[in-house]
Coordinates of C-alpha atoms and ligand atoms in Angstrom, one line a residue:
X1 CA 19.4 -26.8 -21.5
X2 CA 20.8 -23.5 -20.6
X3 CA 19.4 -21.9 -23.7
X4 CA 15.9 -23.2 -22.8
X5 CA 16.1 -21.8 -19.3
X6 CA 17.2 -18.5 -20.4
X7 CA 14.7 -18.3 -23.0
X8 CA 11.9 -18.9 -20.4
X9 CA 13.5 -16.5 -17.9
X10 CA 13.7 -13.8 -20.6
X11 CA 10.2 -14.4 -21.9
X12 CA 8.4 -14.3 -18.5
X13 CA 10.7 -12.3 -16.2
X14 CA 12.8 -10.2 -18.6
X15 CA 16.0 -11.5 -17.2
X16 CA 18.8 -12.4 -19.5
X17 CA 21.3 -13.8 -17.2
X18 CA 21.4 -16.2 -14.2
X19 CA 22.3 -14.9 -10.7
X20 CA 25.0 -16.9 -8.9
X21 CA 24.0 -20.5 -8.4
X22 CA 20.8 -20.2 -10.3
X23 CA 21.9 -22.1 -13.2
X24 CA 23.2 -24.9 -11.0
X25 CA 20.0 -24.9 -9.0
X26 CA 17.8 -25.1 -12.0
X27 CA 20.2 -27.9 -13.3
X28 CA 19.3 -30.0 -10.3
X29 CA 15.6 -29.5 -10.9
X30 CA 16.1 -30.4 -14.6
X31 CA 17.9 -33.6 -13.9
X32 CA 15.8 -34.7 -10.9
X33 CA 18.6 -34.6 -8.5
X34 CA 17.4 -33.7 -4.8
X35 CA 18.9 -30.4 -3.8
X36 CA 19.3 -28.0 -0.9
X37 CA 19.8 -24.4 -2.1
X38 CA 21.0 -21.8 0.4
X39 CA 21.0 -18.3 -1.0
X40 CA 20.7 -15.1 0.8
X41 CA 17.6 -13.3 0.7
X42 CA 17.1 -11.5 -2.7
X43 CA 19.5 -14.3 -4.1
X44 CA 16.7 -15.3 -6.5
X45 CA 15.6 -18.5 -5.0
X46 CA 12.0 -18.6 -6.4
X47 CA 13.2 -18.6 -9.9
X48 CA 15.2 -21.8 -9.3
X49 CA 12.1 -23.8 -9.4
X50 CA 9.6 -21.4 -11.2
X51 CA 11.6 -21.4 -14.4
X52 CA 12.3 -25.2 -14.7
X53 CA 8.6 -25.6 -13.8
X54 CA 7.6 -24.0 -17.1
X55 CA 9.6 -26.5 -19.0
X56 CA 8.3 -29.6 -16.9
X57 CA 5.7 -32.0 -18.1
X58 CA 3.6 -31.9 -15.0
X59 CA 2.8 -29.3 -12.4
X60 CA 5.6 -28.4 -9.9
X61 CA 4.2 -28.4 -6.3
X62 CA 5.6 -25.7 -4.0
X63 CA 5.2 -26.0 -0.2
X64 CA 5.2 -22.5 1.4
X65 CA 4.6 -21.6 5.1
X66 CA 2.5 -18.6 4.7
X67 CA -0.7 -17.7 2.9
X68 CA 0.2 -14.2 2.3
X69 CA 3.5 -15.3 0.7
X70 CA 1.7 -17.7 -1.6
X71 CA -0.8 -15.2 -2.6
X72 CA 1.9 -12.7 -3.6
X73 CA 3.9 -15.3 -5.4
X74 CA 0.7 -16.6 -7.4
X75 CA -0.4 -13.1 -8.3
X76 CA 3.0 -12.3 -9.5
X77 CA 3.3 -15.4 -11.6
X78 CA 0.1 -14.8 -13.2
X79 CA 1.1 -11.2 -14.1
X80 CA 4.1 -12.8 -15.8
X81 CA 1.9 -15.1 -17.9
X82 CA 2.6 -18.2 -15.8
X83 CA -0.3 -20.6 -15.1
X84 CA -0.2 -20.8 -11.3
X85 CA -2.7 -21.4 -8.5
X86 CA -2.6 -22.0 -4.8
X87 CA -4.4 -24.1 -2.3
X88 CA -4.9 -22.9 1.1
X89 CA -7.7 -22.4 3.7
X90 CA -8.3 -18.7 2.6
X91 CA -9.6 -19.6 -0.9
X92 CA -13.2 -19.2 -2.0
X93 CA -15.0 -22.3 -3.2
X94 CA -14.8 -21.1 -6.9
X95 CA -11.1 -20.5 -6.6
X96 CA -10.6 -23.9 -5.0
X97 CA -12.5 -25.6 -7.7
X98 CA -10.5 -23.8 -10.5
X99 CA -7.3 -24.8 -8.8
X100 CA -8.3 -28.5 -8.6
X101 CA -9.6 -28.3 -12.3
X102 CA -6.2 -27.0 -13.4
X103 CA -4.4 -29.7 -11.7
X104 CA -6.6 -32.4 -13.2
X105 CA -6.4 -31.0 -16.7
X106 CA -2.7 -30.4 -16.6
X107 CA -2.8 -26.8 -17.3
X108 CA -1.1 -25.6 -14.1
X109 CA 2.6 -25.2 -14.2
X110 CA 3.0 -24.2 -10.5
X111 CA 0.7 -25.1 -7.5
X112 CA 1.4 -23.6 -4.2
X113 CA 0.1 -25.5 -1.0
X114 CA 0.4 -25.1 2.6
X115 CA 2.0 -28.0 4.4
X116 CA -1.3 -28.7 6.2
X117 CA -3.2 -28.9 2.9
X118 CA -0.4 -31.2 1.3
X119 CA -0.8 -33.7 4.1
X120 CA -4.5 -33.8 4.5
X121 CA -6.3 -36.9 3.7
X122 CA -6.7 -37.8 0.2
X123 CA -4.7 -34.9 -1.3
X124 CA -1.6 -36.9 -2.0
X125 CA -3.9 -39.2 -4.1
X126 CA -5.0 -36.2 -6.1
X127 CA -1.3 -35.2 -6.5
X128 CA -0.3 -38.6 -7.6
X129 CA -2.8 -38.7 -10.3
X130 CA -1.7 -35.3 -11.6
X131 CA 1.9 -36.7 -12.0
X132 CA 3.8 -33.7 -10.4
X133 CA 7.1 -32.8 -11.9
X134 CA 8.9 -32.1 -8.6
X135 CA 8.3 -30.7 -5.2
X136 CA 9.8 -27.5 -4.0
X137 CA 9.9 -26.6 -0.2
X138 CA 10.2 -22.9 0.3
X139 CA 11.5 -21.5 3.7
X140 CA 12.9 -25.0 4.3
X141 CA 14.6 -24.1 7.5
X142 CA 11.2 -24.2 9.2
X143 CA 11.6 -27.9 9.3
X144 CA 14.7 -27.6 11.7
X145 CA 14.6 -27.2 15.4
X146 CA 18.0 -25.4 14.8
X147 CA 16.6 -22.8 12.7
X148 CA 14.9 -19.6 13.9
X149 CA 11.5 -20.3 12.7
X150 CA 10.7 -23.8 13.5
X151 CA 7.2 -24.9 12.5
X152 CA 5.8 -28.1 13.6
X153 CA 3.6 -28.7 10.7
X154 CA 6.7 -28.7 8.5
X155 CA 8.0 -31.9 10.4
X156 CA 5.5 -33.9 8.5
X157 CA 6.9 -33.1 5.1
X158 CA 9.5 -35.9 6.0
X159 CA 6.8 -38.3 4.8
X160 CA 6.6 -36.8 1.3
X161 CA 9.4 -38.8 -0.3
X162 CA 7.7 -42.0 0.7
X163 CA 4.4 -40.9 -0.2
X164 CA 5.4 -39.9 -3.8
X165 CA 7.9 -42.4 -4.8
X166 CA 10.6 -41.4 -7.2
X167 CA 9.8 -37.7 -7.0
X168 CA 12.7 -35.2 -6.8
X169 CA 12.4 -32.8 -3.9
X170 CA 14.3 -29.3 -3.7
X171 CA 14.5 -27.4 -0.6
X172 CA 15.2 -23.6 -0.4
X173 CA 16.3 -21.4 2.5
X174 CA 18.3 -18.3 3.3
X175 CA 19.4 -19.6 6.7
X176 CA 23.2 -20.0 6.6
X177 CA 24.3 -22.2 9.4
X178 CA 25.8 -25.6 8.2
X179 CA 23.8 -27.3 11.0
X180 CA 20.5 -26.2 9.8
X181 CA 21.3 -27.1 6.3
X182 CA 22.3 -30.7 7.2
X183 CA 19.2 -30.9 9.3
X184 CA 16.9 -29.9 6.5
X185 CA 18.4 -32.6 4.2
X186 CA 18.0 -35.3 6.9
X187 CA 14.5 -34.2 8.0
X188 CA 13.1 -34.2 4.4
X189 CA 14.8 -37.6 3.6
X190 CA 16.6 -36.3 0.6
X191 CA 18.5 -38.8 -1.5
X192 CA 22.1 -37.7 -1.6
X193 CA 21.1 -34.2 -2.2
X194 CA 23.4 -31.5 -4.0
X195 CA 24.0 -28.8 -1.7
X196 CA 24.3 -25.3 -3.2
X197 CA 25.4 -22.5 -0.8
X198 CA 25.8 -19.1 -2.1
X199 CA 27.8 -16.3 -0.9
X200 CA 26.1 -14.6 2.0
X201 CA 27.4 -11.1 1.5
X202 CA 24.7 -8.5 0.3
X203 CA 26.9 -5.8 -1.2
X204 CA 24.0 -3.5 -1.7
X205 CA 23.2 -3.2 2.0
X206 CA 25.0 -0.5 3.9
X207 CA 25.4 -1.7 7.5
X208 CA 25.9 0.6 10.5
X209 CA 25.8 0.3 14.2
X210 CA 25.6 3.0 16.7
X211 CA 25.0 3.3 20.4
X212 CA 21.4 4.3 21.2
X213 CA 20.6 7.7 22.6
X214 CA 18.2 10.4 21.6
X215 CA 16.5 7.7 19.9
X216 CA 13.4 9.3 18.5
X217 CA 15.5 12.0 17.0
X218 CA 17.8 9.6 15.4
X219 CA 15.0 7.4 14.1
X220 CA 13.4 10.4 12.5
X221 CA 16.7 11.1 10.7
X222 CA 16.8 7.8 9.1
X223 CA 13.1 8.2 8.1
X224 CA 13.8 11.5 6.7
X225 CA 16.6 10.1 4.5
X226 CA 14.1 7.8 3.0
X227 CA 11.0 10.0 2.4
X228 CA 8.5 8.4 0.1
X229 CA 10.2 5.0 0.6
X230 CA 9.4 1.9 2.6
X231 CA 11.1 0.6 5.7
X232 CA 11.0 -1.4 8.8
X233 CA 11.8 -0.3 12.3
X234 CA 12.3 -3.2 14.7
X235 CA 12.1 -3.0 18.4
X236 CA 12.4 -5.5 21.1
X237 CA 9.1 -5.4 23.1
X238 CA 5.5 -4.9 22.2
X239 CA 5.2 -1.9 24.4
X240 CA 8.0 -0.3 22.4
X241 CA 6.0 -0.8 19.2
X242 CA 3.1 1.1 20.6
X243 CA 5.1 4.0 22.0
X244 CA 7.3 4.4 19.0
X245 CA 4.4 4.2 16.5
X246 CA 2.7 6.8 18.6
X247 CA 5.7 9.1 18.9
X248 CA 6.3 8.9 15.2
X249 CA 2.6 9.5 14.3
X250 CA 2.6 12.5 16.6
X251 CA 5.5 13.9 14.6
X252 CA 3.7 13.4 11.3
X253 CA 5.1 10.2 10.1
X254 CA 2.9 7.4 8.8
X255 CA 4.1 4.6 11.0
X256 CA 2.2 1.4 11.1
X257 CA 2.5 -0.8 14.3
X258 CA 2.7 -4.6 14.3
X259 CA 3.2 -7.1 17.0
X260 CA 1.8 -10.6 18.0
X261 CA -0.3 -9.1 20.8
X262 CA -2.6 -7.0 18.4
X263 CA -5.9 -8.1 17.2
X264 CA -5.6 -10.3 14.2
X265 CA -7.4 -8.1 11.9
X266 CA -5.5 -5.0 12.6
X267 CA -2.3 -6.8 12.2
X268 CA -3.4 -8.2 8.9
X269 CA -4.5 -4.7 7.7
X270 CA -1.3 -3.2 8.5
X271 CA 0.7 -5.8 6.8
X272 CA -1.3 -5.4 3.8
X273 CA -0.8 -1.8 3.8
X274 CA 2.8 -2.2 4.1
X275 CA 2.9 -4.5 1.2
X276 CA 0.8 -2.5 -1.0
X277 CA 1.8 1.1 -0.2
X278 CA 5.1 2.5 -1.5
X279 CA 6.0 4.6 1.4
X280 CA 5.0 2.6 4.4
X281 CA 7.0 2.4 7.6
X282 CA 6.3 -0.6 9.8
X283 CA 7.2 -0.3 13.5
X284 CA 7.4 -4.1 14.7
X285 CA 8.6 -6.7 16.9
X286 CA 10.3 -9.6 15.3
X287 CA 7.0 -11.3 14.9
X288 CA 6.8 -9.2 11.7
X289 CA 8.7 -10.1 8.5
X290 CA 8.5 -13.9 7.9
X291 CA 7.5 -14.2 4.3
X292 CA 7.6 -10.5 3.6
X293 CA 8.8 -10.5 0.1
X294 CA 8.4 -6.8 -0.7
X295 CA 11.5 -6.1 -2.9
X296 CA 11.7 -2.3 -2.3
X297 CA 12.2 -2.1 1.4
X298 CA 14.8 0.7 1.4
X299 CA 15.8 0.6 5.1
X300 CA 15.7 -1.7 8.1
X301 CA 16.3 0.1 11.2
X302 CA 16.9 -1.8 14.6
X303 CA 16.0 0.5 17.4
X304 CA 17.2 -2.4 19.7
X305 CA 19.7 -5.2 19.5
X306 CA 18.5 -8.4 17.7
X307 CA 18.8 -11.5 19.6
X308 CA 21.4 -13.3 17.4
X309 CA 23.5 -12.6 14.4
X310 CA 21.3 -15.1 12.5
X311 CA 18.3 -13.0 13.4
X312 CA 20.1 -10.0 12.4
X313 CA 21.1 -11.3 8.9
X314 CA 17.5 -12.5 8.4
X315 CA 15.8 -9.2 9.6
X316 CA 18.2 -6.8 8.0
X317 CA 18.1 -9.0 4.9
X318 CA 14.6 -7.8 4.3
X319 CA 16.0 -4.6 2.9
X320 CA 17.0 -4.3 -0.7
X321 CA 15.8 -7.5 -2.0
X322 CA 15.6 -5.9 -5.6
X323 CA 19.4 -5.6 -5.4
X324 CA 19.3 -1.8 -5.2
X325 CA 20.9 0.0 -2.3
X326 CA 19.4 -0.1 1.1
X327 CA 20.2 1.0 4.7
X328 CA 20.6 -1.2 7.7
X329 CA 21.2 0.6 10.9
X330 CA 21.4 -0.8 14.3
X331 CA 21.1 1.1 17.5
X332 CA 22.2 -0.8 20.5
X333 CA 22.6 -0.3 24.3
X334 CA 23.6 -2.3 27.2
X335 CA 20.0 -2.4 28.4
X336 CA 19.0 -4.3 25.3
X337 CA 20.9 -7.3 26.6
X338 CA 19.1 -7.2 29.9
X339 CA 15.7 -6.9 28.1
X340 CA 16.5 -10.0 26.0
X341 CA 17.6 -12.0 29.0
X342 CA 14.4 -11.3 30.8
X343 CA 12.4 -12.2 27.8
X344 CA 14.4 -15.4 27.0
X345 CA 14.1 -16.6 30.7
X346 CA 10.4 -16.8 30.2
X347 CA 10.4 -18.2 26.7
X348 CA 13.2 -20.6 26.4
X349 CA 14.3 -21.9 29.7
X350 CA 16.0 -25.0 28.3
X351 CA 18.0 -23.3 25.5
X352 CA 19.1 -20.5 27.9
X353 CA 23.0 -21.0 27.8
X354 CA 22.9 -21.2 24.0
X355 CA 20.7 -18.1 23.7
X356 CA 22.9 -16.1 26.1
X357 CA 26.0 -17.0 24.0
X358 CA 24.3 -15.7 20.8
X359 CA 23.3 -12.4 22.6
X360 CA 27.0 -12.0 23.6
X361 CA 28.1 -12.6 20.0
X362 CA 25.5 -10.1 18.9
X363 CA 26.7 -7.6 21.5
X364 CA 30.4 -8.0 20.2
X365 CA 29.3 -7.3 16.8
X366 CA 27.6 -4.2 17.7
X367 CA 30.7 -2.8 19.5
X368 CA 33.2 -4.4 17.1
X369 CA 35.4 -2.3 14.8
X370 CA 35.9 -4.7 11.9
X371 CA 34.0 -4.2 8.7
X372 CA 30.4 -5.3 9.3
X373 CA 30.1 -7.2 6.1
X374 CA 33.2 -9.2 7.0
X375 CA 32.1 -9.8 10.5
X376 CA 28.6 -11.0 9.3
X377 CA 29.8 -13.5 6.6
X378 CA 32.6 -14.7 8.9
X379 CA 30.0 -15.8 11.5
X380 CA 28.6 -18.0 8.8
X381 CA 31.9 -19.4 7.8
X382 CA 32.7 -17.2 4.7
X383 CA 35.0 -14.4 3.9
X384 CA 35.0 -11.3 1.9
X385 CA 37.3 -10.4 -1.1
X386 CA 39.3 -7.3 -0.8
X387 CA 40.2 -5.1 2.2
X388 CA 37.1 -2.8 2.2
X389 CA 33.5 -3.4 1.6
X390 CA 32.7 0.2 0.9
X391 CA 29.3 -0.2 2.5
X392 CA 29.5 -0.2 6.2
X393 CA 30.3 2.5 8.9
X394 CA 33.7 1.2 9.5
X395 CA 34.9 1.1 5.8
X396 CA 33.1 4.4 5.0
X397 CA 35.2 6.2 7.5
X398 CA 32.3 7.0 9.9
X399 CA 34.3 5.8 12.8
X400 CA 37.3 7.8 13.8
X401 CA 40.5 6.6 15.5
X402 CA 40.8 7.6 19.0
X403 CA 43.9 9.7 19.7
X404 CA 46.4 8.3 22.2
X405 CA 45.0 4.8 21.7
X406 CA 48.1 3.2 23.1
X407 CA 48.0 4.9 26.3
X408 CA 44.2 4.4 26.8
X409 CA 44.5 0.7 25.9
X410 CA 47.3 0.4 28.5
X411 CA 45.0 2.0 31.2
X412 CA 42.3 -0.4 30.4
X413 CA 44.6 -3.5 30.4
X414 CA 46.2 -2.5 33.7
X415 CA 42.8 -2.0 35.3
X416 CA 42.0 -5.5 34.2
X417 CA 45.1 -6.8 36.0
X418 CA 44.6 -4.6 39.1
X419 CA 41.1 -6.3 39.3
X420 CA 43.0 -9.6 39.3
X421 CA 41.2 -10.6 36.0
X422 CA 38.0 -11.4 37.9
X423 CA 35.5 -9.0 36.7
X424 CA 33.5 -8.2 33.5
X425 CA 33.6 -5.4 31.0
X426 CA 30.8 -3.3 32.6
X427 CA 32.4 -3.4 36.1
X428 CA 35.9 -2.6 34.6
X429 CA 34.4 0.4 32.8
X430 CA 32.8 1.7 36.0
X431 CA 36.0 1.5 37.8
X432 CA 37.9 3.2 35.1
X433 CA 35.4 6.0 34.9
X434 CA 35.6 6.5 38.6
X435 CA 32.2 5.2 39.7
X436 CA 31.5 5.3 43.3
X437 CA 28.6 2.6 43.1
X438 CA 27.9 0.4 46.2
X439 CA 29.5 -2.6 44.8
X440 CA 32.7 -0.8 44.0
X441 CA 33.1 0.5 47.4
X442 CA 32.1 -2.9 48.9
X443 CA 35.0 -4.2 47.0
X444 CA 37.3 -1.5 48.0
X445 CA 38.0 -0.8 44.4
X446 CA 37.8 2.9 44.7
X447 CA 41.2 2.7 46.2
X448 CA 42.9 1.1 43.0
X449 CA 45.4 3.2 41.3
X450 CA 43.4 2.6 38.0
X451 CA 40.2 3.8 39.6
X452 CA 39.0 6.9 37.6
X453 CA 42.0 6.9 35.1
X454 CA 39.6 7.5 32.2
X455 CA 37.2 9.6 34.1
X456 CA 37.0 12.1 31.3
X457 CA 35.6 9.5 28.9
X458 CA 32.0 8.6 28.8
X459 CA 31.5 5.2 30.5
X460 CA 29.7 3.8 27.3
X461 CA 32.9 4.7 25.2
X462 CA 35.2 3.0 27.7
X463 CA 32.8 0.0 27.5
X464 CA 33.0 0.0 23.6
X465 CA 36.8 0.2 23.8
X466 CA 36.9 -2.8 26.0
X467 CA 34.9 -4.7 23.5
X468 CA 37.3 -3.4 20.7
X469 CA 40.3 -4.7 22.7
X470 CA 38.5 -8.1 22.9
X471 CA 37.8 -8.2 19.3
X472 CA 41.4 -7.5 18.3
X473 CA 42.7 -10.3 20.8
X474 CA 44.3 -8.0 23.5
X475 CA 41.6 -9.1 26.0
X476 CA 39.6 -12.3 26.2
X477 CA 36.4 -13.1 28.0
X478 CA 35.5 -16.3 29.7
X479 CA 32.7 -17.9 31.8
X480 CA 29.1 -17.0 32.1
X481 CA 29.9 -13.5 33.2
X482 CA 32.4 -12.7 30.6
X483 CA 35.3 -12.3 33.1
X484 CA 38.1 -10.2 31.3
X485 CA 41.7 -11.5 31.1
X486 CA 44.8 -10.1 29.4
X487 CA 46.1 -12.2 26.6
X488 CA 49.9 -12.5 25.7
X489 CA 49.1 -10.0 22.9
X490 CA 47.7 -7.7 25.5
X491 CA 51.1 -7.9 27.5
X492 CA 52.9 -6.6 24.4
X493 CA 50.5 -3.5 24.5
X494 CA 51.4 -3.0 28.2
X495 CA 55.1 -3.1 27.2
X496 CA 54.4 -0.6 24.4
X497 CA 55.2 -3.0 21.7
X498 CA 51.9 -2.8 19.9
X499 CA 49.2 -0.1 19.5
X500 CA 45.5 -1.3 19.3
X501 CA 43.0 0.5 17.1
X502 CA 40.3 2.3 19.2
X503 CA 37.4 4.1 17.3
X504 CA 34.6 6.5 18.0
X505 CA 31.9 8.0 15.9
X506 CA 33.3 10.6 13.6
X507 CA 32.0 14.0 12.5
X508 CA 29.3 13.6 9.8
X509 CA 31.3 15.8 7.4
X510 CA 34.0 13.3 7.2
X511 CA 31.6 10.7 5.7
X512 CA 31.6 9.2 2.2
X513 CA 28.8 8.0 0.1
X514 CA 28.5 4.2 -0.3
X515 CA 29.4 2.6 -3.6
X516 CA 26.0 1.0 -3.6
X517 CA 24.1 4.4 -3.5
X518 CA 26.3 5.8 -6.3
X519 CA 25.9 2.8 -8.5
X520 CA 22.1 2.4 -7.9
X521 CA 21.4 5.9 -9.3
X522 CA 23.9 6.2 -12.0
X523 CA 22.4 7.8 -15.2
X524 CA 18.9 7.8 -13.8
X525 CA 16.6 10.7 -14.6
X526 CA 15.1 11.2 -11.2
X527 CA 12.2 13.3 -12.5
X528 CA 11.3 10.6 -15.0
X529 CA 11.7 8.1 -12.3
X530 CA 9.2 9.8 -10.0
X531 CA 6.8 10.1 -12.9
X532 CA 7.1 6.5 -13.7
X533 CA 6.6 5.6 -10.1
X534 CA 3.3 7.6 -10.0
X535 CA 2.0 5.8 -13.2
X536 CA 3.1 2.4 -11.6
X537 CA 1.1 3.4 -8.4
X538 CA -1.9 4.3 -10.4
X539 CA -2.0 1.1 -12.3
X540 CA -1.3 -1.0 -9.1
X541 CA -4.3 0.7 -7.2
X542 CA -6.7 0.2 -10.2
X543 CA -5.8 -3.6 -10.1
X544 CA -5.4 -4.0 -6.3
X545 CA -1.9 -5.1 -6.5
X546 CA 1.2 -4.2 -4.5
X547 CA 3.1 -1.7 -6.8
X548 CA 6.0 -4.0 -7.3
X549 CA 4.0 -6.6 -9.0
X550 CA 3.7 -4.3 -11.9
X551 CA 7.3 -3.4 -12.1
X552 CA 10.2 -3.3 -9.5
X553 CA 12.0 -0.3 -8.6
X554 CA 15.1 -1.6 -10.3
X555 CA 13.0 -1.8 -13.6
X556 CA 11.7 1.7 -13.1
X557 CA 15.2 3.0 -12.5
X558 CA 16.5 1.2 -15.5
X559 CA 13.6 2.8 -17.5
X560 CA 14.5 6.1 -16.3
X561 CA 18.1 5.4 -17.3
X562 CA 17.6 4.0 -20.7
X563 CA 14.5 6.0 -21.7
X564 CA 13.3 3.6 -24.3
X565 CA 11.5 5.0 -27.2
X566 CA 10.3 1.8 -29.1
X567 CA 8.9 -1.6 -28.0
X568 CA 12.0 -3.3 -28.8
X569 CA 14.1 -0.9 -26.7
X570 CA 11.5 -1.3 -23.9
X571 CA 12.1 -5.1 -23.9
X572 CA 15.8 -4.4 -23.2
X573 CA 14.9 -2.7 -19.9
X574 CA 15.8 -5.0 -16.9
X575 CA 13.0 -7.0 -15.7
X576 CA 10.7 -6.5 -18.7
X577 CA 9.4 -9.7 -20.3
X578 CA 7.0 -10.2 -23.1
X579 CA 3.8 -10.5 -21.0
X580 CA 4.5 -7.3 -19.0
X581 CA 5.5 -5.6 -22.3
X582 CA 2.1 -6.5 -23.7
X583 CA 0.2 -5.4 -20.6
X584 CA 1.9 -2.1 -19.7
X585 CA 4.3 -1.3 -22.5
X586 CA 2.3 1.3 -24.3
X587 CA 1.4 3.2 -21.2
X588 CA 5.0 3.5 -20.0
X589 CA 6.3 4.2 -23.4
X590 CA 3.8 7.0 -23.7
X591 CA 4.8 8.5 -20.5
X592 CA 8.6 8.4 -21.5
X593 CA 7.8 10.0 -24.8
X594 CA 5.8 12.8 -23.3
X595 CA 8.7 13.4 -20.7
X596 CA 10.8 14.2 -23.8
Ligands
ADP1 P1 14.8 -14.8 -2.6 O1 13.4 -15.7 -2.6 O2 16.1 -15.7 -2.7 O3 14.7 -14.0 -1.6 P2 13.6 -13.8 -5.0 O4 13.3 -15.1 -5.8 O5 12.4 -13.1 -4.3 O6 14.7 -14.0 -4.0 O7 14.3 -12.8 -6.0 C1 14.8 -11.6 -5.5 C2 14.6 -10.6 -6.6 O8 15.7 -10.8 -7.7 C3 13.4 -10.5 -7.3 O9 13.0 -9.3 -7.6 C4 13.6 -11.3 -8.6 O10 12.7 -10.9 -9.7 C5 15.1 -10.9 -8.9 N1 15.7 -12.0 -9.8 C6 15.7 -13.3 -9.8 N2 16.4 -13.9 -10.6 C7 17.1 -12.8 -11.4 C8 18.0 -12.9 -12.5 N3 18.3 -14.1 -13.1 N4 18.2 -11.7 -12.9 C9 17.9 -10.6 -12.4 N5 17.0 -10.4 -11.3 C10 16.6 -11.6 -10.8
ZN2 ZN1 33.0 -2.8 5.6

């Protein structure tokens, strides 16, 4: 069975090996065992059902939530020589008729449908007659209230198992929490499904967090590092989208705005440009991104804090789907928390307490000093091998140890005690830096011996150190207001028995390049790569496709690394299958030959 799967994968996709869990997931499809497959973004979920679909007797039916997503998938499949079609409300009459004909005649291997269409009157009868091989539900977390993208129309998919007796159903999602996973299986009425949960770490993403400040300037720095590449800048509010996009445009950057309050047409146009153009920067609220399958997003910059770690994983995960290095940078500030609190109060009054807790966890991540990769996967119940990830600000040495950490920590801890363990982190930081604010005077705290003890440090740094002490277990927070208390471990610090690690941003010169960046460009002829990119762009423009549908960045880099001279050698380039070879091989080979 493996051989047949690999042969299909090689022929149509040019891949000779499975990604983690792909073999197992395809095995479930081949044996008709219901499954829930949880793999991170870029983990290769679509191949899990696309490859077996080519070996099946009937068409595979794929339920997918977004029309744009379906269109891209179907265009991509056709380019690979896979008979695929979609049915949704945006089709012309001719396209629709062709799809139905393919279904009737049994020529289709994959049929993408929206959930609305699938459950429309009479459609299931059509399907039954076509004897579908299996059903695949993409973005399956949309069925769960616990997920971050609940879609009411997904709920009705629960009826599928009964409507198509005996059919196997496979669900795919990148949402990691166990609760959502269980809910997906239950809501879809899966029969003792196999749960396949992948490792969530994305080693090719370089994670950094930094305190906000001089925002526009620092955003430009990130954009400048990625000239000619694509990326997303996330902000919290719609108004920020407009002002940031405007500010960047005024400085000569091509930034496209996107938020839910814009006219539909403009929004769609911007999304389309983002997908098609190679170097588009999207400035967006979180309304943007669901179903964005663009594989070569090279950076995701959060200019404000996301509202939970789940959201962060999802949003930042849109970078580097192609497995090449990508940058995920997050600028946060205390004000973000307040902005979110205000927004949440309007939007989700019933889930308020849970939402606040998620925000606080997000805040602790931002200020934390443990490896970002580790902190992220731990949140989802996994761990990382080895001591260092080599791909985050902490492990790359971009944060520097504060001198005199013991003494500073002792000052903070004793201030918490002087405040009788009844105040939160913000307030404590104010007292330590000597604030004379009304509330402090009203409480008489300007007379405490610890008032102004750290007056020479910026308040925001003190605030970070408090969070760092919490993360290392020297302080704990409790209650709605996050009141600080000193732990037994904290007491050993007060007695000088242990020294906490306090960090601050280091000088840029002390920084190292991440492993991912080094590996991604190893042996690549950059000049040739640029030429190949230009050729790809020309072909894509002629055909009206996004560039990556012709060849992904990873494939172009491998081409510029291996510099194949013959058709056989060309087939050995990562991501080149027979169909693509036949279609584009000569053009690219000629260019490589010319390059010499
Ligand atoms: P997901 O849907 O899980 O986010 P995709 O199915 O879009 O991931 O795949 C992510 C990328 O990985 C795509 O560019 C895809 O072509 C590539 N890919 C999938 N399977 C393999 C494989 N076995 N070997 C190499 N690359 C693969
Ligand atoms: Zn790390």
